[in-house]
Amino acid sequence: SKVLAFSWRLILDKLPTRVTLVRRRVMMEDGGCVFCGADREDSQHLFLGAPSRFVFGERSTIGGVFL
C-alpha cells in the first residue's frame, strides 16, 4: 500500500526533503524549511519539529498552492 511505502521511505530517510535533495545533488543549496523557515528541512523536522499548523493546517502550502 502507499502508506506502507511512504512509512518505509520515512524510516530509511529516503523522502525528498531539502536535506536529502542537497545530499543527492539535485538541489545546489539548502533553502531551509518552506513551511516555517527553519534552517534544515529533514524528515524529522517535517513530522516532529515544524509547527503542525503550517504543515497540516489551514495555512498549509506546497509550492505556493494552498491545500
mmCIF file of N, CA and C in Angstrom:
data_model
loop_
_atom_site.group_PDB
_atom_site.id
_atom_site.type_symbol
_atom_site.label_atom_id
_atom_site.label_comp_id
_atom_site.label_asym_id
_atom_site.label_seq_id
_atom_site.Cartn_x
_atom_site.Cartn_y
_atom_site.Cartn_z
ATOM 1 N N SER A 1 0.838 -1.190 0.000
ATOM 2 C CA SER A 1 0.000 0.000 0.000
ATOM 3 C C SER A 1 0.877 1.247 0.000
ATOM 4 N N LYS A 2 0.283 2.378 -0.365
ATOM 5 C CA LYS A 2 1.029 3.634 -0.440
ATOM 6 C C LYS A 2 1.482 4.109 0.928
ATOM 7 N N VAL A 3 0.659 3.870 1.932
ATOM 8 C CA VAL A 3 1.022 4.284 3.286
ATOM 9 C C VAL A 3 2.226 3.494 3.774
ATOM 10 N N LEU A 4 2.250 2.222 3.493
ATOM 11 C CA LEU A 4 3.381 1.381 3.884
ATOM 12 C C LEU A 4 4.658 1.813 3.166
ATOM 13 N N ALA A 5 4.557 2.103 1.877
ATOM 14 C CA ALA A 5 5.725 2.558 1.113
ATOM 15 C C ALA A 5 6.220 3.899 1.639
ATOM 16 N N PHE A 6 5.304 4.813 1.936
ATOM 17 C CA PHE A 6 5.683 6.107 2.485
ATOM 18 C C PHE A 6 6.354 5.948 3.844
ATOM 19 N N SER A 7 5.789 5.095 4.687
ATOM 20 C CA SER A 7 6.358 4.858 6.019
ATOM 21 C C SER A 7 7.760 4.266 5.920
ATOM 22 N N TRP A 8 7.942 3.342 5.004
ATOM 23 C CA TRP A 8 9.254 2.710 4.811
ATOM 24 C C TRP A 8 10.289 3.745 4.359
ATOM 25 N N ARG A 9 9.893 4.624 3.429
ATOM 26 C CA ARG A 9 10.815 5.677 2.969
ATOM 27 C C ARG A 9 11.114 6.663 4.090
ATOM 28 N N LEU A 10 10.136 6.936 4.942
ATOM 29 C CA LEU A 10 10.350 7.825 6.086
ATOM 30 C C LEU A 10 11.364 7.228 7.056
ATOM 31 N N ILE A 11 11.216 5.951 7.349
ATOM 32 C CA ILE A 11 12.140 5.271 8.267
ATOM 33 C C ILE A 11 13.555 5.251 7.705
ATOM 34 N N LEU A 12 13.693 5.038 6.413
ATOM 35 C CA LEU A 12 15.014 4.961 5.777
ATOM 36 C C LEU A 12 15.582 6.323 5.389
ATOM 37 N N ASP A 13 14.855 7.406 5.694
ATOM 38 C CA ASP A 13 15.252 8.776 5.354
ATOM 39 C C ASP A 13 15.447 8.929 3.847
ATOM 40 N N LYS A 14 14.497 8.428 3.080
ATOM 41 C CA LYS A 14 14.549 8.495 1.623
ATOM 42 C C LYS A 14 13.483 9.417 1.040
ATOM 43 N N LEU A 15 12.787 10.179 1.881
ATOM 44 C CA LEU A 15 11.804 11.137 1.378
ATOM 45 C C LEU A 15 12.527 12.323 0.750
ATOM 46 N N PRO A 16 11.962 12.932 -0.283
ATOM 47 C CA PRO A 16 12.647 14.036 -0.970
ATOM 48 C C PRO A 16 12.541 15.363 -0.213
ATOM 49 N N THR A 17 13.160 15.412 0.967
ATOM 50 C CA THR A 17 13.230 16.672 1.701
ATOM 51 C C THR A 17 14.391 17.485 1.161
ATOM 52 N N ARG A 18 14.474 18.724 1.548
ATOM 53 C CA ARG A 18 15.559 19.569 1.035
ATOM 54 C C ARG A 18 16.929 19.044 1.439
ATOM 55 N N VAL A 19 17.055 18.495 2.636
ATOM 56 C CA VAL A 19 18.342 17.957 3.085
ATOM 57 C C VAL A 19 18.769 16.788 2.200
ATOM 58 N N THR A 20 17.855 15.866 1.907
ATOM 59 C CA THR A 20 18.230 14.724 1.077
ATOM 60 C C THR A 20 18.450 15.126 -0.376
ATOM 61 N N LEU A 21 17.713 16.130 -0.874
ATOM 62 C CA LEU A 21 17.924 16.594 -2.250
ATOM 63 C C LEU A 21 19.276 17.279 -2.413
ATOM 64 N N VAL A 22 19.712 18.013 -1.404
ATOM 65 C CA VAL A 22 21.044 18.631 -1.446
ATOM 66 C C VAL A 22 22.116 17.545 -1.362
ATOM 67 N N ARG A 23 21.897 16.562 -0.495
ATOM 68 C CA ARG A 23 22.864 15.466 -0.351
ATOM 69 C C ARG A 23 23.004 14.685 -1.649
ATOM 70 N N ARG A 24 21.903 14.514 -2.390
ATOM 71 C CA ARG A 24 21.932 13.797 -3.669
ATOM 72 C C ARG A 24 22.322 14.693 -4.841
ATOM 73 N N ARG A 25 22.564 15.961 -4.564
ATOM 74 C CA ARG A 25 22.960 16.969 -5.544
ATOM 75 C C ARG A 25 21.875 17.244 -6.593
ATOM 76 N N VAL A 26 20.621 17.131 -6.176
ATOM 77 C CA VAL A 26 19.503 17.523 -7.021
ATOM 78 C C VAL A 26 19.296 19.029 -6.882
ATOM 79 N N MET A 27 19.449 19.524 -5.665
ATOM 80 C CA MET A 27 19.410 20.964 -5.381
ATOM 81 C C MET A 27 20.818 21.404 -5.014
ATOM 82 N N MET A 28 21.158 22.616 -5.378
ATOM 83 C CA MET A 28 22.514 23.082 -5.115
ATOM 84 C C MET A 28 22.667 23.697 -3.724
ATOM 85 N N GLU A 29 21.613 24.320 -3.199
ATOM 86 C CA GLU A 29 21.727 24.923 -1.877
ATOM 87 C C GLU A 29 20.490 24.610 -1.065
ATOM 88 N N ASP A 30 20.672 24.586 0.232
ATOM 89 C CA ASP A 30 19.578 24.273 1.144
ATOM 90 C C ASP A 30 18.919 25.576 1.576
ATOM 91 N N GLY A 31 17.679 25.770 1.153
ATOM 92 C CA GLY A 31 16.965 26.991 1.481
ATOM 93 C C GLY A 31 16.209 26.928 2.778
ATOM 94 N N GLY A 32 16.251 25.830 3.474
ATOM 95 C CA GLY A 32 15.537 25.698 4.733
ATOM 96 C C GLY A 32 14.102 25.232 4.515
ATOM 97 N N CYS A 33 13.375 25.157 5.592
ATOM 98 C CA CYS A 33 12.002 24.671 5.585
ATOM 99 C C CYS A 33 11.088 25.692 4.911
ATOM 100 N N VAL A 34 10.299 25.239 3.944
ATOM 101 C CA VAL A 34 9.389 26.138 3.247
ATOM 102 C C VAL A 34 8.177 26.484 4.096
ATOM 103 N N PHE A 35 7.903 25.704 5.130
ATOM 104 C CA PHE A 35 6.729 25.947 5.960
ATOM 105 C C PHE A 35 6.991 26.936 7.083
ATOM 106 N N CYS A 36 8.107 26.780 7.796
ATOM 107 C CA CYS A 36 8.332 27.631 8.971
ATOM 108 C C CYS A 36 9.623 28.440 8.901
ATOM 109 N N GLY A 37 10.476 28.212 7.888
ATOM 110 C CA GLY A 37 11.696 28.981 7.740
ATOM 111 C C GLY A 37 12.872 28.480 8.553
ATOM 112 N N ALA A 38 12.770 27.303 9.141
ATOM 113 C CA ALA A 38 13.883 26.744 9.919
ATOM 114 C C ALA A 38 15.068 26.457 9.000
ATOM 115 N N ASP A 39 16.232 26.269 9.597
ATOM 116 C CA ASP A 39 17.458 26.070 8.822
ATOM 117 C C ASP A 39 17.454 24.788 8.000
ATOM 118 N N ARG A 40 16.996 23.695 8.588
ATOM 119 C CA ARG A 40 17.058 22.393 7.906
ATOM 120 C C ARG A 40 15.672 21.803 7.737
ATOM 121 N N GLU A 41 15.394 21.304 6.545
ATOM 122 C CA GLU A 41 14.138 20.614 6.286
ATOM 123 C C GLU A 41 14.455 19.144 6.052
ATOM 124 N N ASP A 42 14.398 18.353 7.120
ATOM 125 C CA ASP A 42 14.568 16.920 7.001
ATOM 126 C C ASP A 42 13.290 16.238 7.474
ATOM 127 N N SER A 43 13.248 14.926 7.389
ATOM 128 C CA SER A 43 12.038 14.187 7.746
ATOM 129 C C SER A 43 11.652 14.402 9.198
ATOM 130 N N GLN A 44 12.629 14.387 10.076
ATOM 131 C CA GLN A 44 12.348 14.572 11.496
ATOM 132 C C GLN A 44 11.742 15.947 11.743
ATOM 133 N N HIS A 45 12.276 16.959 11.103
ATOM 134 C CA HIS A 45 11.748 18.304 11.299
ATOM 135 C C HIS A 45 10.323 18.424 10.764
ATOM 136 N N LEU A 46 10.068 17.874 9.580
ATOM 137 C CA LEU A 46 8.737 17.997 8.986
ATOM 138 C C LEU A 46 7.653 17.321 9.807
ATOM 139 N N PHE A 47 7.961 16.158 10.365
ATOM 140 C CA PHE A 47 6.926 15.408 11.062
ATOM 141 C C PHE A 47 6.940 15.592 12.571
ATOM 142 N N LEU A 48 8.032 16.097 13.133
ATOM 143 C CA LEU A 48 8.095 16.270 14.586
ATOM 144 C C LEU A 48 8.412 17.697 15.023
ATOM 145 N N GLY A 49 9.143 18.448 14.206
ATOM 146 C CA GLY A 49 9.619 19.745 14.646
ATOM 147 C C GLY A 49 8.882 20.946 14.098
ATOM 148 N N ALA A 50 8.431 20.892 12.868
ATOM 149 C CA ALA A 50 7.754 22.042 12.276
ATOM 150 C C ALA A 50 6.390 22.216 12.919
ATOM 151 N N PRO A 51 5.972 23.445 13.103
ATOM 152 C CA PRO A 51 4.639 23.657 13.668
ATOM 153 C C PRO A 51 3.576 22.994 12.791
ATOM 154 N N SER A 52 2.785 22.132 13.388
ATOM 155 C CA SER A 52 1.834 21.339 12.611
ATOM 156 C C SER A 52 0.793 22.198 11.912
ATOM 157 N N ARG A 53 0.540 23.392 12.400
ATOM 158 C CA ARG A 53 -0.452 24.232 11.733
ATOM 159 C C ARG A 53 0.048 24.687 10.365
ATOM 160 N N PHE A 54 1.361 24.765 10.171
ATOM 161 C CA PHE A 54 1.897 25.124 8.864
ATOM 162 C C PHE A 54 1.916 23.930 7.922
ATOM 163 N N VAL A 55 2.203 22.751 8.439
ATOM 164 C CA VAL A 55 2.350 21.572 7.595
ATOM 165 C C VAL A 55 1.000 20.945 7.277
ATOM 166 N N PHE A 56 0.145 20.798 8.287
ATOM 167 C CA PHE A 56 -1.112 20.075 8.090
ATOM 168 C C PHE A 56 -2.350 20.936 8.293
ATOM 169 N N GLY A 57 -2.176 22.198 8.652
ATOM 170 C CA GLY A 57 -3.322 23.034 8.981
ATOM 171 C C GLY A 57 -3.836 23.843 7.812
ATOM 172 N N GLU A 58 -4.621 24.845 8.134
ATOM 173 C CA GLU A 58 -5.273 25.652 7.111
ATOM 174 C C GLU A 58 -4.298 26.530 6.354
ATOM 175 N N ARG A 59 -3.105 26.785 6.898
ATOM 176 C CA ARG A 59 -2.107 27.595 6.216
ATOM 177 C C ARG A 59 -1.136 26.739 5.417
ATOM 178 N N SER A 60 -1.445 25.486 5.247
ATOM 179 C CA SER A 60 -0.554 24.561 4.569
ATOM 180 C C SER A 60 -0.455 24.884 3.077
ATOM 181 N N THR A 61 0.780 25.040 2.605
ATOM 182 C CA THR A 61 1.008 25.297 1.185
ATOM 183 C C THR A 61 2.155 24.433 0.689
ATOM 184 N N ILE A 62 2.085 24.099 -0.562
ATOM 185 C CA ILE A 62 3.197 23.407 -1.221
ATOM 186 C C ILE A 62 3.415 24.125 -2.542
ATOM 187 N N GLY A 63 4.549 24.729 -2.690
ATOM 188 C CA GLY A 63 4.848 25.471 -3.918
ATOM 189 C C GLY A 63 3.944 26.657 -4.135
ATOM 190 N N GLY A 64 3.470 27.267 -3.044
ATOM 191 C CA GLY A 64 2.613 28.441 -3.159
ATOM 192 C C GLY A 64 1.153 28.127 -3.369
ATOM 193 N N VAL A 65 0.793 26.837 -3.418
ATOM 194 C CA VAL A 65 -0.588 26.431 -3.620
ATOM 195 C C VAL A 65 -1.161 26.011 -2.269
ATOM 196 N N PHE A 66 -2.248 26.652 -1.857
ATOM 197 C CA PHE A 66 -2.865 26.302 -0.587
ATOM 198 C C PHE A 66 -3.568 24.959 -0.707
ATOM 199 N N LEU A 67 -3.387 24.138 0.291
ATOM 200 C CA LEU A 67 -4.037 22.820 0.309
ATOM 201 C C LEU A 67 -5.341 22.898 1.058
#
